[in-house]
Phi, psi and omega in degrees: 000313179297326180295319179294316179299321179297319179295321179296315180296321178296318179297318179297318179298317180297318179298316179299316180298319180295319179296315179298318180295320179294318178296319179297318179295321180293317178296320178297319179298313181293325177295314179296316181297320179295318182287343179232042188302332182297339177279352185234009189279351174057050176294151183249312180285156182294320178292318178300319179297316183301314187269353170283329179295159177292142183283187187276346186267136164293153187238137175245165183223144172212162179216155181224143177294134179276149180288339178259123184299331180292333180274339179065297183203157172260123183251128186233125171252141186202157177299134186297337181269014183301311186297327183270353184282159180250021179225173180262161187236138176293154185243139172235125175266137180246131178257134189286147166280165179298123179075006182229080180288179185303326182296343177259359176257006197305329179293324179291317176301313184297317179299313182295320178298329181294344178263013173096031178242150163269129186235130184230144174211188179208189185254016183300130179269352183227066189273002193298334181282346183087358184294318182289328175292320177299319180293320178297319178298312179300322182296313181293322177296329173294318176299325180297338180255001183269114187295340180263002181267145174297341182268002182300123180059026179252352182263129176278094188289350177267000180224085183234133178236169177219142178227152177205154180236132176062241173305326178293335173296317175298314181299320180295315179298315181290329175298323181283318192259341188236355180255149187301323181269012181299335181291350181279347182278145177248348180199149180226143175234125182233117182254126176050046180301132182307132186307151175302331178299313183287340177282356179293144181304330185271000179250279180260344174108172189297331182294345180267001179293147171207156186228100182293339181293345179271356178287127178236001181249165179306132185227127179241120181243134177227160173202175179254160177271357178295162190299322182299315177284306191283324187059202177234351181290145181251357175200176185291338185279345183297134181268354178224156172076021179282121176275175179290320180220072184287164182300321182298322181288317177302316183295317177299318179296317179299314182293332181286333179292129181304143180291353175284348178259142170296134181210145179218139169228149180196151177243134181278121184294130173075006179246158185238188191309308184289350182272347202285338173286316184284321184273352173253004190298324180301314180282330173299315179299316178298319180302311181287327176296322180291311186275334184253343179235357177071028179281103186291328177297321178300322180294336179292347175292333190243331192234153183100164184295340180245031179307129187300321185297336181291332182244005181285122184295344178287345191232143177222173180055041183278133172231137183224134172223124005276000000 
């Protein structure tokens, strides 16, 4: 009897070990996939494929304690050859999504830095006003003037962009339009920007307000067609089915941007709210390469009669101006 019981316990132990090993392997797979998401992003267009791939630069990382406890720290990813280089590098500030601070975006920062950008973010959980992005920008510009910093005279202050996801989309817009140093930005990328409905005073409150009509620089807006982003509501009055970034809100935001500014909106087919930084990354990278580095091939993704995004099967509801 004891011999049989021993065999049963041994079998149970083996099953437990196999389950634990399988879970560990699964977690390792998802961690690896997340850290190398550009290999799994399924780009369709040739330009999208090019800029979804990892860039030519090795990437280094550093961090500095922030003066504001809510921001915790400024995290900077940058090309490893920055200190030895004899030229300046464009800067991109990143605004956090709700519950997703810079430390959880690190693969996206690293990817963008590999294409020749200095990329900075922080840990602010309430970035919607744009204040923490403004502080991050000021901090890096301070390093650019600090003679003992590796970043001294390495930032191209005439080529600065900002990107944000979800709440960070609101934060990016407000950093450009409502913060004192907002005039320093030359391009903005906003992914799954929180709907105009939620920016209403009676829903999330005044701090969530943003005004796209004040945007005067090139603006690229994306969202997903998945239920979380898109919902089922077709306008602001619907009492059910409101997504985080529905088509009606995107369209209103796009139309509000003056036609004197370059602007693009598009929705990623089959992807949802949490996917939009990684699955739009190829075109986000192209957007900043075009406006901040003068890469004309990158611009072909968006502009001209044969703009790639217009015929890319990954994207729908595309609007482009000019």
